[in-house]
Coordinates of C-alpha atoms in Angstrom, one line a residue:
X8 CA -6.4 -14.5 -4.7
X9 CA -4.9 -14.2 -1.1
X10 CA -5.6 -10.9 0.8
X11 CA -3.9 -10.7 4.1
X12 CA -4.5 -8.7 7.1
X13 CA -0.9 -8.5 9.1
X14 CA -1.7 -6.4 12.4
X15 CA 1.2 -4.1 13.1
X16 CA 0.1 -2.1 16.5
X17 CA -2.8 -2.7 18.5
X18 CA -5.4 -0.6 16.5
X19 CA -3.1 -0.3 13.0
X20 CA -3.2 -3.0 10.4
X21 CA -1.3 -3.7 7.3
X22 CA -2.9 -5.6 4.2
X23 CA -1.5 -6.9 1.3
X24 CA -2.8 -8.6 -2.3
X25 CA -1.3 -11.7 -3.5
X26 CA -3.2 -11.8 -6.6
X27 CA -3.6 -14.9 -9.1
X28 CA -4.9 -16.0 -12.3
X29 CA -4.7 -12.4 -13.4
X30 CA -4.8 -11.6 -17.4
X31 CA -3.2 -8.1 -17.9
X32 CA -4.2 -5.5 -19.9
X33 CA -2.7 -3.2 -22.1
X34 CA -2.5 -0.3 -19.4
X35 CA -0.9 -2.5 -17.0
X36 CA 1.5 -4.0 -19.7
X37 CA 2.2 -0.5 -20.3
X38 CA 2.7 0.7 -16.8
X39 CA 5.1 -3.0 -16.6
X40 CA 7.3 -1.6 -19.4
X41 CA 7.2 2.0 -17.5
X42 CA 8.6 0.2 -14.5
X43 CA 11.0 -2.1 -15.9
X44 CA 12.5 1.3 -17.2
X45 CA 12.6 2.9 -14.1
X46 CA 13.8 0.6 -12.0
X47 CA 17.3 0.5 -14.4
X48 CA 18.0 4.0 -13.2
X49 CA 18.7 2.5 -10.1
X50 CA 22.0 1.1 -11.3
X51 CA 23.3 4.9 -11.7
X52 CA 25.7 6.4 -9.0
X53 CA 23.7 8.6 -6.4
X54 CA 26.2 11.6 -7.8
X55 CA 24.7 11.4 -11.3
X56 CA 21.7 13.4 -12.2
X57 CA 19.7 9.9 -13.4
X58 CA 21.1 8.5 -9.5
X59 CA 19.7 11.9 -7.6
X60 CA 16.3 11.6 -10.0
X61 CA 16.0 7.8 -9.0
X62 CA 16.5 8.3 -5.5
X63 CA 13.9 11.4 -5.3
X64 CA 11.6 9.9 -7.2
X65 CA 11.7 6.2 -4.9
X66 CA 11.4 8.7 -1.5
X67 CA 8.1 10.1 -3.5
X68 CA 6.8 7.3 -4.1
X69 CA 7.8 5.9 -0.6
X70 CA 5.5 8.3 0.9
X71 CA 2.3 7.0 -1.0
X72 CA 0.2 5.6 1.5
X73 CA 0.4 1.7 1.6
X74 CA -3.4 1.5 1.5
X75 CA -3.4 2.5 -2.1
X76 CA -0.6 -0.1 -2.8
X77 CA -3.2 -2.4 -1.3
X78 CA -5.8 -1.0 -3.5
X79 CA -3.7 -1.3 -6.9
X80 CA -2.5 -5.0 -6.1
X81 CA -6.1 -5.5 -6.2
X82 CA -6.6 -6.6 -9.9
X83 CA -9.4 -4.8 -11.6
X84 CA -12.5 -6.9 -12.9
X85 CA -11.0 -6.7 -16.3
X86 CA -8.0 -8.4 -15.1
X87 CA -9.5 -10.4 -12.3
X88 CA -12.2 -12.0 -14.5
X89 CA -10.9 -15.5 -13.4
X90 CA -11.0 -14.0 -10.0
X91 CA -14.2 -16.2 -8.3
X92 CA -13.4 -16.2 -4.7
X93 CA -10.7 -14.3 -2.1
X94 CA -9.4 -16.0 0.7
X95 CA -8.8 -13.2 3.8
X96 CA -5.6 -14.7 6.1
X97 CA -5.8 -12.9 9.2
X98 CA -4.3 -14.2 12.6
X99 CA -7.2 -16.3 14.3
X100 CA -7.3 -14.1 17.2
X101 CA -8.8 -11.4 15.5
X102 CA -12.9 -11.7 15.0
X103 CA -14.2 -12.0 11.5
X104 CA -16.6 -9.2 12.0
X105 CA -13.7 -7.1 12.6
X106 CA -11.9 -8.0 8.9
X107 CA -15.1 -7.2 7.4
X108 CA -15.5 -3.6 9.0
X109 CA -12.3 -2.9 7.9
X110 CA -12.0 -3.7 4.7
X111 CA -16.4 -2.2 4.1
X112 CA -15.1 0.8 5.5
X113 CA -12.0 0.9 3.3
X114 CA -13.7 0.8 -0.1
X115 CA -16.5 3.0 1.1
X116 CA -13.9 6.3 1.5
X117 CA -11.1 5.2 -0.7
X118 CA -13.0 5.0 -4.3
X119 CA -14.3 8.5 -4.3
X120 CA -11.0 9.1 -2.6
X121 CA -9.6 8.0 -5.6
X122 CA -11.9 9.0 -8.1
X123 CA -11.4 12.7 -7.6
X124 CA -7.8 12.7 -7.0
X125 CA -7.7 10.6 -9.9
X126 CA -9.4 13.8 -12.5
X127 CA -7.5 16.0 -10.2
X128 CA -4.2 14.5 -11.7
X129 CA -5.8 14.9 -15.0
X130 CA -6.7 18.2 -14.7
X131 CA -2.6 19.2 -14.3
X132 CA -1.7 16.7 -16.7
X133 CA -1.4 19.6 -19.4
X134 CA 0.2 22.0 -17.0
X135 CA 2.8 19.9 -16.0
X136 CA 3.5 19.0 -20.1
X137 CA 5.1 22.6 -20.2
X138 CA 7.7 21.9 -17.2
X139 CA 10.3 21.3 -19.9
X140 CA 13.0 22.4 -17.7
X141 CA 16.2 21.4 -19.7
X142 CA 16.0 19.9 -23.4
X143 CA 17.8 16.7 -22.8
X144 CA 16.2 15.9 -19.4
X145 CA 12.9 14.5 -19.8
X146 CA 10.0 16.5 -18.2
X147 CA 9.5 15.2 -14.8
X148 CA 6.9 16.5 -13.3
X149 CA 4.3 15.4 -16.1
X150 CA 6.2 11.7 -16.0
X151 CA 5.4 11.8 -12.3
X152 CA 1.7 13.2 -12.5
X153 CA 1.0 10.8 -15.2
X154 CA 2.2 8.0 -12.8
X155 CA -0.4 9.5 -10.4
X156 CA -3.2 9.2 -12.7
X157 CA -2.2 5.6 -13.2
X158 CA -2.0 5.2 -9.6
X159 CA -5.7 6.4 -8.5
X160 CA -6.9 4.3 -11.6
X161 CA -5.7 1.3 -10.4
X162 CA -6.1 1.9 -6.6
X163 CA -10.3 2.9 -7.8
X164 CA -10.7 -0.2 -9.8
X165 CA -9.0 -2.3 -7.4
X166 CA -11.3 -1.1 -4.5
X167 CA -14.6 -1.4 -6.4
X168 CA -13.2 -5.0 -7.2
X169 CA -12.9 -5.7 -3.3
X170 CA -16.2 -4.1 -3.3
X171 CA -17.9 -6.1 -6.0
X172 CA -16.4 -9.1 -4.1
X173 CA -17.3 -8.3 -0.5
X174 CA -20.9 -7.7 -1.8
X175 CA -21.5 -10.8 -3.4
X176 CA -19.6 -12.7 -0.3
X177 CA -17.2 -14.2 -2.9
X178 CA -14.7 -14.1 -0.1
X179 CA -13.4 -17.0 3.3
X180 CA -11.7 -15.5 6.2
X181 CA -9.2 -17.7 7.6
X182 CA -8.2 -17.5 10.8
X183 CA -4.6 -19.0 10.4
X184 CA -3.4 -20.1 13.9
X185 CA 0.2 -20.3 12.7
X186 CA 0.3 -16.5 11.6
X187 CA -1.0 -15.9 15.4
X188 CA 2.1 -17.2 16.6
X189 CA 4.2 -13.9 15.9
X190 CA 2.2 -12.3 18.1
X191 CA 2.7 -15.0 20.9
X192 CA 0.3 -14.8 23.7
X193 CA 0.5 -11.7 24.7
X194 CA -0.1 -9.7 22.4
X195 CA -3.3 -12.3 20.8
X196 CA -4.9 -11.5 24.5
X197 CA -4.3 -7.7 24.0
X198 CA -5.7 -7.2 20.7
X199 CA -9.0 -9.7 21.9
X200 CA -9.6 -7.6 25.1
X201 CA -12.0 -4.6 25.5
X202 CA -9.5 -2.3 24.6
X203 CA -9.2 -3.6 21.3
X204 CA -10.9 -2.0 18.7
X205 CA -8.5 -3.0 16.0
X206 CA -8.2 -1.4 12.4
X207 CA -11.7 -0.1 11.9
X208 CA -11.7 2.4 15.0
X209 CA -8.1 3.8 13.7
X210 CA -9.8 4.2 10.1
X211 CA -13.1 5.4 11.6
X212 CA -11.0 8.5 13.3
X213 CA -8.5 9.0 9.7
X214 CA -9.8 11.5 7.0
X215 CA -10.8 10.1 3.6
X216 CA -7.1 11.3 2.2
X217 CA -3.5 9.8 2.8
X218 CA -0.5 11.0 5.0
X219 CA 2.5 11.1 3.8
X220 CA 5.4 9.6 6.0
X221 CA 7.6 13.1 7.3
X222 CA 11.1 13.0 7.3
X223 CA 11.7 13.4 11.0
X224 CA 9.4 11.0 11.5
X225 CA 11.2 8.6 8.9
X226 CA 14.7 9.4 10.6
X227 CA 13.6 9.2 14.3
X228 CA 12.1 5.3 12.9
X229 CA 15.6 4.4 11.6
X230 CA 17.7 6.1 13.6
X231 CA 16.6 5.1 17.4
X232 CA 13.5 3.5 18.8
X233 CA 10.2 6.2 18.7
X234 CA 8.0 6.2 21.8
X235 CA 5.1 4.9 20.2
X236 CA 1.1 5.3 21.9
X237 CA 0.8 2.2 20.5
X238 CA 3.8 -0.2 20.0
X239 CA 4.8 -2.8 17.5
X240 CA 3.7 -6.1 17.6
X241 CA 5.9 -7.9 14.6
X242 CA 9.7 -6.4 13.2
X243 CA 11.1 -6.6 10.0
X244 CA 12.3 -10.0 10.8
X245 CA 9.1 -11.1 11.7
X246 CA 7.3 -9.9 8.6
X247 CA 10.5 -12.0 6.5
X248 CA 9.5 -15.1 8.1
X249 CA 6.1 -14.6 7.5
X250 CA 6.7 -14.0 3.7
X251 CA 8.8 -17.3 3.7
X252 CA 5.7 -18.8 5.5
X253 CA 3.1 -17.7 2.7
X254 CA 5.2 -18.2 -0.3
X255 CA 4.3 -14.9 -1.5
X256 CA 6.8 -13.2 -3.3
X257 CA 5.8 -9.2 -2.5
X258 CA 4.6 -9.6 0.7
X259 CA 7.3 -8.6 2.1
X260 CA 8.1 -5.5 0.7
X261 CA 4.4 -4.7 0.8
X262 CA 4.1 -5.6 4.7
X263 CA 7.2 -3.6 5.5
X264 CA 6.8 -0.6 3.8
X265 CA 3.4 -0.7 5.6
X266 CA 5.0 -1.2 9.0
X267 CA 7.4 1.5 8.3
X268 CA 4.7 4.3 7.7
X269 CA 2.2 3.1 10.7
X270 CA 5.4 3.3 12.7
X271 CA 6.6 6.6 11.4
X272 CA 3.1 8.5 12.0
X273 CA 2.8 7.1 15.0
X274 CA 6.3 8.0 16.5
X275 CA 6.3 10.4 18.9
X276 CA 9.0 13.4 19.2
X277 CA 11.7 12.0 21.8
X278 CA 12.0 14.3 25.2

């Protein structure tokens, strides 16, 4: 199992699962099937009701922090039972010390996190069963909350896996010298120098919970260049090259939705 750690500003990083030698249960088969499903709505014209549905429910699901995307790649011990060692790939400028902070202070918040949002869900689950709004349209809002449920299941067993894993040091950090390269020099001496206090200090200042990505923020990302407090160290082109580079399938996806959202909450309002 690969786990990497992609800085995208200064202080901001993104991380990303690449799991293997994973045995699927019957949830995740299940939540498989689910998707497979969902993901043929997307051949539906925008002007259709299934097209408008599809797109509203990919701009909700969009907004899910990618931290919990991390957590739910994460395979849960059940699944991960071949699962005997992690390797960490993180650019060899940053210190190993660093990785570890991170990711401690990661599991420490996010499974309670989850844990309670997780019986929240529950809770509504037979609340949103009565949101039958029309008899041939499914009921949405309990399709969605159930996915939710899901969701903080997998993101809380995924993080006590880490956990489990970090604890028994069943883990190598590799500094890989070629990821460092799409940072160039620069940007390697910037994120080594005092200033740098890298991913743990941005976590170590976030609430427990998850912000969503606003829509201003979203438009002002893809519609000009934000004035950022703390600008971006890779592109999208750079995060395709490095997905080429690892051989990892998701990654890029993963990395860029995670780039989008740092970018987007960090943007600041034009003057």
């Amino acid at each position: 199992m690969r786990i990497f750690v992609i800085p995208i500003t200064r202080t901001r990083w993104a991380l990303h699962c690449h799991p293997a030698n994973v045995t699927p249960t019957r949830l995740t088969k299940w939540a498989g099937v689910a998707s497979e499903k969902w993901s043929k709505w997307s051949a539906y014209p925008r002007t259709t009701w299934r097209g408008k549905i599809y797109a509203y429910g990919e701009s909700l699901m969009d907004r899910i922090d990618f931290r919990e995307y991390f957590l739910k790649e994460i395979p849960s011990k059940d699944e991960g039972s071949l699962v005997t060692k992690a390797d960490i790939i993180a650019p060899s400028f940053i210190a190993k010390t660093e990785v570890l902070k991170e990711l401690d202070l990661l599991v420490g918040t996010q499974v309670p996190y989850h844990s309670r949002w997780m019986r929240i869900s529950c809770y509504l689950l037979p609340v949103t069963s009565l949101f039958t709004l029309v008899p041939v349209i499914p009921n949405f809002p309990f399709f969605y909350n159930l996915f939710r449920v899901y969701s903080h299941y997998k993101a809380r067993h995924g993080a006590r896996h880490l956990e489990h894993l970090l604890e028994t040091r069943a883990f190598e950090i590799v500094g890989d010298t070629e990821l460092s390269r799409w940072y160039g020099g620069s940007a390697g001496g910037s994120l080594r120098g005092s200033e740098a206090s890298l991913g743990s200090t941005a976590a170590a200042r976030s609430n427990t919970g998850y912000s969503a990505v606003e829509n201003g923020d979203q438009d002002s990302l893809e519609n000009g260049t934000p004035l950022l407090e703390d600008p971006a160290l890779v592109s999208d082109e750079d995060i395709a090259e490095m997905a080429r580079y690892f051989d990892a399938p998701t990654f890029e996806h993963a990395v860029r939705r995670a780039r989008h959202q740092i970018i987007a909450k960090m943007a600041k309002p034009p003057r």
